[in-house]
Amino acid sequence: MSAGPVVDLQQLGGDFTRDPYPVYAELRAAGPVHRVLDTDGEEVWFVVGYDACRTAFTDPRLSRDWRKSGNIGQIVNTEQGQPALAHMLMSDPPDHTRLRRLVAREFTPRRIEALVPRVQQIADELLDAMLAGEERQADLVASFAFPLPMTVICELLGVPALDRDAFRAWSNEMVARTSPEAEARAYQEMPAYLAELVAAKRITPGQDLLSAMIHTVDEGGDRLSPDELIGMCVLLLIAGHETTVNLIGNGMRALFAHPGQLADLRADFGLLEGAIEEMLRYDGPVENCTDRLALEDVEMGGVTIPAGSTVLIAMAGADRDPERFQQADRFDIRRDSRGHIAFGHGLHYCLGAPLARLEGRIAIRTLLERCPDLRLDADESELPWMRGLLIRGARELPVRW
């Protein structure tokens, strides 16, 4: 069976970037697997639909280990042995199993729950500063949604003096590049910067995650290599803030666009936990999974994905699949949204999901409690969006109160 004509996402323009869901619905209706040209004009294979995406996440023929099994230049403008990519998200078992084991102990439910007072304190301090402005307007991303998770993950790692402006620029290039050249610079500069932090932490360790990763040896005598330390720092710092930044931003945009739902949540914070899950399902922070490599010809839905192809799993489209969620395009904070795949599925399920949920709950509740008149201060169509197919979110979110 043919995959049909190639869909050029670039030709869909800004409407696709702002609202890709009608395109995902059209693709789902036509079948589970499609060839598309991504925003850089590169041909990739798209897997769409809830059931197909869950199946793809657990198919061992779709590899994440580009450093060993593929050409890294096929998906990112950097060299094959780049230490920034020596982490568990870019590996398959048994390497993935080993790397995840070495850091998972730092993300237990008890340790995450112990962060509640500090996350709340950070949220309050950021809002104190934001609300102090006499003009009564701000960019919610720059003032609150970005610095909250960034502060939390930096403190967890033990790098509070991180140059956050530089890091945000590098991170944005890695997840939504503005050009191949800028992406290449980010992959040169960030690992060099982090290598200095690791060297300093070797000399002066603390009670933090980075010190633990450097100095901890497991029962079998295993520890992270120098490249793996850099890679894990990159992964934890980027994944530790990008998801939450856009969970907060996308969640608040959804509430602004649905004032009845916003009023219900303000009136009853008992709905908050379910509201966070619905925000993740309805307009999650990760639009498509990180690129996978077809290790061999893979047949899905009667279509053969050739060996060596780049494969994307359309998470955002899966979570709007009406075969799984009734009235899937409707935002409903009372919906049972369990089963969404906003944090992935299978062995690469996001290790930091409990932390992102915790930060999201505290951030949204604090905003709604302390800013009763908070509203969007821009036309939705004019918001500047993250480029690319990985992260979904606005780079800026002007608000007024």
Short mmCIF file of C-alpha atoms in Angstrom, two decimals:
data_model
loop_
_atom_site.label_atom_id
_atom_site.label_comp_id
_atom_site.label_asym_id
_atom_site.label_seq_id
_atom_site.Cartn_x
_atom_site.Cartn_y
_atom_site.Cartn_z
CA MET A 1 0.00 0.00 0.00
CA SER A 2 1.34 3.43 -0.89
CA ALA A 3 1.82 6.12 1.76
CA GLY A 4 0.21 8.61 -0.61
CA PRO A 5 1.64 11.95 -1.76
CA VAL A 6 4.20 13.80 0.35
CA VAL A 7 2.59 16.50 2.51
CA ASP A 8 4.71 19.66 2.57
CA LEU A 9 4.16 21.17 6.00
CA GLN A 10 6.07 24.31 5.00
CA GLN A 11 3.38 25.10 2.45
CA LEU A 12 0.79 25.14 5.21
CA GLY A 13 2.39 28.29 6.64
CA GLY A 14 1.63 29.99 9.92
CA ASP A 15 -1.80 28.45 10.26
CA PHE A 16 -0.20 25.03 10.75
CA THR A 17 2.23 26.40 13.33
CA ARG A 18 -0.54 28.07 15.32
CA ASP A 19 -3.09 25.29 14.91
CA PRO A 20 -1.79 21.99 13.51
CA TYR A 21 -4.74 19.95 14.74
CA PRO A 22 -6.90 20.14 11.57
CA VAL A 23 -3.93 18.82 9.58
CA TYR A 24 -3.41 15.97 12.03
CA ALA A 25 -7.13 15.15 11.80
CA GLU A 26 -6.93 15.03 8.00
CA LEU A 27 -3.89 12.76 8.13
CA ARG A 28 -5.51 10.47 10.72
CA ALA A 29 -8.56 10.09 8.50
CA ALA A 30 -6.36 9.04 5.58
CA GLY A 31 -4.32 6.45 7.48
CA PRO A 32 -1.77 5.96 10.28
CA VAL A 33 1.48 6.58 8.32
CA HIS A 34 2.40 9.44 5.98
CA ARG A 35 5.43 10.99 4.29
CA VAL A 36 5.81 14.68 5.01
CA LEU A 37 8.33 17.43 4.44
CA ASP A 38 9.16 19.00 7.79
CA THR A 39 9.71 22.71 8.44
CA ASP A 40 13.29 22.39 7.12
CA GLY A 41 12.09 20.71 3.92
CA GLU A 42 13.42 17.29 4.97
CA GLU A 43 11.35 14.17 4.26
CA VAL A 44 10.23 12.30 7.37
CA TRP A 45 7.62 9.67 8.10
CA PHE A 46 4.72 10.69 10.33
CA VAL A 47 2.82 8.24 12.53
CA VAL A 48 -0.62 9.61 13.48
CA GLY A 49 -3.55 8.37 15.54
CA TYR A 50 -3.64 7.26 19.17
CA ASP A 51 -3.29 3.50 18.73
CA ALA A 52 -0.66 3.77 15.99
CA CYS A 53 1.43 6.18 18.07
CA ARG A 54 1.38 3.97 21.17
CA THR A 55 2.43 1.03 19.01
CA ALA A 56 5.26 3.02 17.42
CA PHE A 57 6.58 4.11 20.82
CA THR A 58 7.16 0.49 21.80
CA ASP A 59 8.47 -0.84 18.45
CA PRO A 60 12.17 -1.73 18.94
CA ARG A 61 12.77 -1.31 15.19
CA LEU A 62 12.29 2.44 15.66
CA SER A 63 15.53 3.40 17.37
CA ARG A 64 16.59 6.49 19.31
CA ASP A 65 20.30 5.62 19.18
CA TRP A 66 21.39 7.75 16.22
CA ARG A 67 24.95 8.00 17.57
CA LYS A 68 25.46 4.24 17.13
CA SER A 69 22.95 3.21 14.49
CA GLY A 70 22.50 6.16 12.14
CA ASN A 71 23.86 9.41 10.76
CA ILE A 72 23.30 12.11 13.38
CA GLY A 73 23.53 14.74 10.65
CA GLN A 74 20.22 13.43 9.34
CA ILE A 75 18.40 15.04 12.29
CA VAL A 76 20.70 17.66 13.84
CA ASN A 77 23.54 19.87 12.63
CA THR A 78 26.36 18.54 14.79
CA GLU A 79 29.02 15.83 14.77
CA GLN A 80 28.36 12.13 15.33
CA GLY A 81 30.18 11.90 18.67
CA GLN A 82 28.61 15.04 20.17
CA PRO A 83 28.70 14.63 23.99
CA ALA A 84 25.55 16.75 24.36
CA LEU A 85 23.68 13.76 22.87
CA ALA A 86 25.24 11.09 25.12
CA HIS A 87 22.11 10.67 27.22
CA MET A 88 19.25 8.23 27.74
CA LEU A 89 16.83 9.91 25.34
CA MET A 90 19.32 9.17 22.54
CA SER A 91 19.88 5.53 23.43
CA ASP A 92 18.22 2.12 23.29
CA PRO A 93 18.41 -0.79 25.77
CA PRO A 94 20.66 -1.89 27.32
CA ASP A 95 22.38 1.54 27.31
CA HIS A 96 19.10 3.33 28.00
CA THR A 97 18.33 1.00 30.91
CA ARG A 98 21.74 1.66 32.44
CA LEU A 99 21.63 5.45 32.03
CA ARG A 100 18.09 5.79 33.35
CA ARG A 101 18.96 3.65 36.39
CA LEU A 102 21.85 5.96 37.28
CA VAL A 103 19.60 9.03 37.56
CA ALA A 104 16.13 7.65 38.37
CA ARG A 105 16.85 7.56 42.11
CA GLU A 106 16.86 11.37 42.12
CA PHE A 107 13.27 11.55 40.78
CA THR A 108 11.36 9.40 43.25
CA PRO A 109 7.85 10.58 44.25
CA ARG A 110 9.06 11.39 47.76
CA ARG A 111 11.89 13.60 46.49
CA ILE A 112 9.60 15.41 44.08
CA GLU A 113 6.96 16.02 46.76
CA ALA A 114 9.63 17.46 49.06
CA LEU A 115 10.14 20.26 46.51
CA VAL A 116 6.62 21.70 47.02
CA PRO A 117 7.58 24.47 49.51
CA ARG A 118 10.51 25.65 47.39
CA VAL A 119 8.58 25.61 44.11
CA GLN A 120 5.80 27.61 45.78
CA GLN A 121 8.34 30.11 47.13
CA ILE A 122 9.88 30.59 43.68
CA ALA A 123 6.44 31.06 42.11
CA ASP A 124 5.49 33.68 44.70
CA GLU A 125 8.76 35.58 44.32
CA LEU A 126 8.44 35.67 40.54
CA LEU A 127 4.87 36.93 40.77
CA ASP A 128 5.89 39.53 43.37
CA ALA A 129 8.34 40.92 40.83
CA MET A 130 5.94 40.66 37.89
CA LEU A 131 3.01 42.31 39.67
CA ALA A 132 5.16 45.15 41.00
CA GLY A 133 5.22 46.78 37.56
CA GLU A 134 3.03 49.88 37.42
CA GLU A 135 2.10 49.25 33.78
CA ARG A 136 0.19 46.09 34.86
CA GLN A 137 1.37 44.08 31.87
CA ALA A 138 4.16 41.59 31.23
CA ASP A 139 5.37 38.72 29.08
CA LEU A 140 4.21 35.70 31.08
CA VAL A 141 6.86 33.47 29.49
CA ALA A 142 9.84 35.69 30.35
CA SER A 143 8.49 36.80 33.73
CA PHE A 144 7.13 33.53 35.08
CA ALA A 145 6.76 30.43 32.90
CA PHE A 146 10.47 30.25 31.96
CA PRO A 147 12.25 31.27 35.19
CA LEU A 148 10.11 29.03 37.42
CA PRO A 149 11.14 25.61 36.05
CA MET A 150 14.59 26.91 35.12
CA THR A 151 15.25 27.93 38.72
CA VAL A 152 13.97 24.61 40.02
CA ILE A 153 16.09 22.42 37.72
CA CYS A 154 19.19 24.58 38.25
CA GLU A 155 18.84 24.26 42.01
CA LEU A 156 18.27 20.50 41.70
CA LEU A 157 21.42 20.15 39.64
CA GLY A 158 23.35 22.51 41.87
CA VAL A 159 24.14 25.15 39.24
CA PRO A 160 22.25 28.25 40.50
CA ALA A 161 24.78 30.57 38.83
CA LEU A 162 23.95 29.24 35.36
CA ASP A 163 23.95 31.93 32.68
CA ARG A 164 20.24 31.53 31.99
CA ASP A 165 19.96 33.96 29.11
CA ALA A 166 22.71 32.14 27.23
CA PHE A 167 21.30 28.79 28.17
CA ARG A 168 17.81 29.70 27.02
CA ALA A 169 19.21 30.76 23.64
CA TRP A 170 21.14 27.48 23.28
CA SER A 171 18.16 25.42 24.39
CA ASN A 172 15.83 27.15 21.93
CA GLU A 173 18.23 26.43 19.06
CA MET A 174 18.46 22.76 20.03
CA VAL A 175 14.71 22.21 20.18
CA ALA A 176 13.53 24.75 17.57
CA ARG A 177 16.46 25.99 15.54
CA THR A 178 16.36 29.31 13.74
CA SER A 179 19.09 28.16 11.31
CA PRO A 180 21.48 25.21 10.91
CA GLU A 181 24.39 27.53 11.71
CA ALA A 182 22.83 28.74 14.97
CA GLU A 183 22.04 25.16 15.93
CA ALA A 184 25.65 24.12 15.30
CA ARG A 185 26.92 26.97 17.50
CA ALA A 186 24.61 25.92 20.31
CA TYR A 187 25.93 22.36 20.15
CA GLN A 188 29.49 23.70 20.40
CA GLU A 189 28.95 26.28 23.12
CA MET A 190 26.62 24.53 25.54
CA PRO A 191 28.76 21.38 26.09
CA ALA A 192 31.87 23.52 26.56
CA TYR A 193 30.06 25.63 29.14
CA LEU A 194 28.72 22.57 30.97
CA ALA A 195 32.15 20.89 30.98
CA GLU A 196 33.41 23.81 33.09
CA LEU A 197 30.49 23.40 35.50
CA VAL A 198 31.19 19.67 35.83
CA ALA A 199 34.90 20.35 36.46
CA ALA A 200 34.03 22.85 39.21
CA LYS A 201 31.56 20.44 40.80
CA ARG A 202 34.21 17.67 40.87
CA ILE A 203 36.37 19.95 43.00
CA THR A 204 33.57 21.27 45.20
CA PRO A 205 30.72 18.75 45.37
CA GLY A 206 27.44 19.51 47.11
CA GLN A 207 24.16 17.88 48.06
CA ASP A 208 22.79 18.15 44.55
CA LEU A 209 21.98 16.06 41.49
CA LEU A 210 25.08 16.96 39.48
CA SER A 211 27.38 16.02 42.37
CA ALA A 212 25.47 12.76 42.75
CA MET A 213 25.83 11.99 39.04
CA ILE A 214 29.57 12.70 39.17
CA HIS A 215 30.42 10.84 42.33
CA THR A 216 27.81 8.09 42.72
CA VAL A 217 28.81 4.56 41.77
CA ASP A 218 26.07 1.92 41.65
CA GLU A 219 26.19 -1.58 43.14
CA GLY A 220 27.92 -2.96 40.06
CA GLY A 221 30.61 -0.29 40.07
CA ASP A 222 29.04 1.60 37.16
CA ARG A 223 29.15 5.37 36.80
CA LEU A 224 28.57 7.98 34.11
CA SER A 225 31.43 8.65 31.69
CA PRO A 226 32.61 12.25 31.08
CA ASP A 227 30.58 12.49 27.86
CA GLU A 228 27.53 10.97 29.58
CA LEU A 229 27.76 13.57 32.35
CA ILE A 230 27.63 16.34 29.75
CA GLY A 231 24.79 14.62 27.91
CA MET A 232 22.74 14.09 31.06
CA CYS A 233 23.22 17.73 32.08
CA VAL A 234 22.00 18.85 28.66
CA LEU A 235 18.99 16.53 28.81
CA LEU A 236 17.98 17.41 32.37
CA LEU A 237 18.42 21.15 31.89
CA ILE A 238 16.52 21.29 28.58
CA ALA A 239 13.82 18.73 29.35
CA GLY A 240 13.64 20.04 32.92
CA HIS A 241 12.35 23.41 31.80
CA GLU A 242 11.04 23.27 28.20
CA THR A 243 8.12 20.97 29.03
CA THR A 244 6.97 23.03 32.01
CA VAL A 245 7.43 26.40 30.29
CA ASN A 246 5.00 25.34 27.59
CA LEU A 247 2.68 23.43 29.91
CA ILE A 248 2.15 26.72 31.76
CA GLY A 249 1.96 28.83 28.59
CA ASN A 250 -0.29 26.50 26.59
CA GLY A 251 -2.44 25.81 29.65
CA MET A 252 -3.04 29.50 30.33
CA ARG A 253 -3.82 30.14 26.63
CA ALA A 254 -6.43 27.37 26.77
CA LEU A 255 -8.00 28.90 29.87
CA PHE A 256 -8.01 32.40 28.35
CA ALA A 257 -9.76 30.99 25.27
CA HIS A 258 -12.37 29.20 27.41
CA PRO A 259 -13.52 31.72 30.03
CA GLY A 260 -16.22 29.39 31.37
CA GLN A 261 -13.61 26.74 32.15
CA LEU A 262 -11.35 29.40 33.67
CA ALA A 263 -14.18 30.58 35.95
CA ASP A 264 -14.93 27.00 37.00
CA LEU A 265 -11.31 26.37 37.92
CA ARG A 266 -11.02 29.62 39.88
CA ALA A 267 -14.14 28.61 41.81
CA ASP A 268 -12.97 25.08 42.59
CA PHE A 269 -9.29 24.19 42.72
CA GLY A 270 -10.34 20.63 43.37
CA LEU A 271 -10.51 20.52 39.57
CA LEU A 272 -6.84 21.49 39.22
CA GLU A 273 -5.26 18.07 38.90
CA GLY A 274 -7.67 17.06 36.15
CA ALA A 275 -7.25 20.46 34.51
CA ILE A 276 -3.48 19.93 34.24
CA GLU A 277 -4.04 16.56 32.56
CA GLU A 278 -6.51 18.14 30.14
CA MET A 279 -4.04 20.93 29.33
CA LEU A 280 -1.45 18.26 28.54
CA ARG A 281 -3.89 16.35 26.34
CA TYR A 282 -5.56 19.30 24.61
CA ASP A 283 -2.45 21.30 23.68
CA GLY A 284 0.60 19.62 25.15
CA PRO A 285 4.10 21.10 25.25
CA VAL A 286 5.67 18.42 23.02
CA GLU A 287 4.02 18.26 19.61
CA ASN A 288 5.95 15.32 18.17
CA CYS A 289 8.44 12.90 19.66
CA THR A 290 12.15 13.28 19.10
CA ASP A 291 13.25 11.69 15.81
CA ARG A 292 13.42 7.92 15.57
CA LEU A 293 15.44 5.86 13.09
CA ALA A 294 13.92 2.90 11.25
CA LEU A 295 16.54 0.16 11.72
CA GLU A 296 14.86 -1.98 9.05
CA ASP A 297 11.83 -1.80 6.79
CA VAL A 298 8.87 -1.32 9.14
CA GLU A 299 5.32 -2.05 8.03
CA MET A 300 2.63 -0.07 9.82
CA GLY A 301 -0.98 0.24 8.76
CA GLY A 302 -0.22 -1.42 5.45
CA VAL A 303 2.55 1.11 4.64
CA THR A 304 6.25 0.25 4.59
CA ILE A 305 8.61 2.75 6.20
CA PRO A 306 12.02 2.12 4.55
CA ALA A 307 15.08 1.29 6.64
CA GLY A 308 17.12 4.39 7.43
CA SER A 309 14.11 6.71 7.47
CA THR A 310 13.44 9.39 10.07
CA VAL A 311 10.17 8.72 11.91
CA LEU A 312 8.13 11.18 13.98
CA ILE A 313 5.34 10.12 16.32
CA ALA A 314 2.63 12.80 16.33
CA MET A 315 1.82 12.98 20.03
CA ALA A 316 -0.33 16.10 19.75
CA GLY A 317 -2.40 14.52 17.00
CA ALA A 318 -2.80 11.30 18.99
CA ASP A 319 -4.19 13.16 21.97
CA ARG A 320 -6.89 14.74 19.78
CA ASP A 321 -7.94 11.38 18.30
CA PRO A 322 -11.74 11.03 18.63
CA GLU A 323 -11.32 7.25 18.59
CA ARG A 324 -9.73 7.62 22.05
CA PHE A 325 -11.22 10.83 23.47
CA GLN A 326 -14.83 11.87 22.88
CA GLN A 327 -15.20 15.37 21.43
CA ALA A 328 -11.41 15.44 21.36
CA ASP A 329 -11.18 19.02 20.07
CA ARG A 330 -13.15 20.29 23.07
CA PHE A 331 -11.25 21.66 26.09
CA ASP A 332 -12.92 20.27 29.21
CA ILE A 333 -11.18 20.39 32.59
CA ARG A 334 -13.70 17.84 33.95
CA ARG A 335 -12.77 15.27 31.30
CA ASP A 336 -11.01 12.05 32.28
CA SER A 337 -7.82 12.72 30.30
CA ARG A 338 -5.89 9.78 31.66
CA GLY A 339 -4.12 7.80 28.97
CA HIS A 340 -2.86 10.82 27.04
CA ILE A 341 0.68 10.52 25.68
CA ALA A 342 1.89 14.08 26.25
CA PHE A 343 4.86 12.66 28.18
CA GLY A 344 5.44 9.82 25.74
CA HIS A 345 4.86 6.12 26.23
CA GLY A 346 6.98 3.07 26.88
CA LEU A 347 10.59 2.99 28.00
CA HIS A 348 11.24 6.64 27.03
CA TYR A 349 8.31 7.91 29.11
CA CYS A 350 9.43 11.22 30.58
CA LEU A 351 11.37 10.69 33.83
CA GLY A 352 10.56 14.25 34.91
CA ALA A 353 6.79 14.02 34.34
CA PRO A 354 5.97 14.12 38.10
CA LEU A 355 8.10 17.26 38.49
CA ALA A 356 6.47 18.95 35.48
CA ARG A 357 3.01 18.15 36.84
CA LEU A 358 3.94 19.50 40.27
CA GLU A 359 5.34 22.73 38.82
CA GLY A 360 2.32 23.09 36.55
CA ARG A 361 -0.16 22.71 39.40
CA ILE A 362 1.64 25.24 41.60
CA ALA A 363 2.18 27.70 38.74
CA ILE A 364 -1.41 27.67 37.44
CA ARG A 365 -3.00 27.85 40.89
CA THR A 366 -0.72 30.66 42.04
CA LEU A 367 -1.43 32.67 38.88
CA LEU A 368 -5.20 32.26 39.24
CA GLU A 369 -5.24 32.99 42.97
CA ARG A 370 -3.03 36.06 42.85
CA CYS A 371 -4.08 37.51 39.50
CA PRO A 372 -7.90 37.50 39.39
CA ASP A 373 -7.96 39.85 36.38
CA LEU A 374 -5.18 38.20 34.37
CA ARG A 375 -5.95 38.11 30.64
CA LEU A 376 -4.20 37.71 27.30
CA ASP A 377 -2.96 41.05 25.96
CA ALA A 378 -2.57 40.08 22.29
CA ASP A 379 -4.42 38.52 19.42
CA GLU A 380 -3.80 34.77 19.45
CA SER A 381 -2.91 34.88 15.74
CA GLU A 382 -0.11 37.38 16.41
CA LEU A 383 1.80 35.36 19.01
CA PRO A 384 5.37 34.36 18.01
CA TRP A 385 5.57 30.57 17.97
CA MET A 386 8.42 28.13 18.51
CA ARG A 387 9.68 26.93 15.16
CA GLY A 388 9.82 23.28 14.16
CA LEU A 389 7.86 20.15 14.99
CA LEU A 390 9.18 19.22 18.44
CA ILE A 391 8.13 21.84 21.01
CA ARG A 392 4.71 23.47 20.86
CA GLY A 393 4.39 26.86 22.50
CA ALA A 394 4.52 30.62 22.09
CA ARG A 395 7.89 32.29 22.58
CA GLU A 396 6.09 35.21 24.23
CA LEU A 397 2.74 35.48 25.99
CA PRO A 398 1.74 39.11 26.67
CA VAL A 399 -0.68 39.43 29.58
CA ARG A 400 -2.43 42.26 31.42
CA TRP A 401 -4.16 42.45 34.79
#
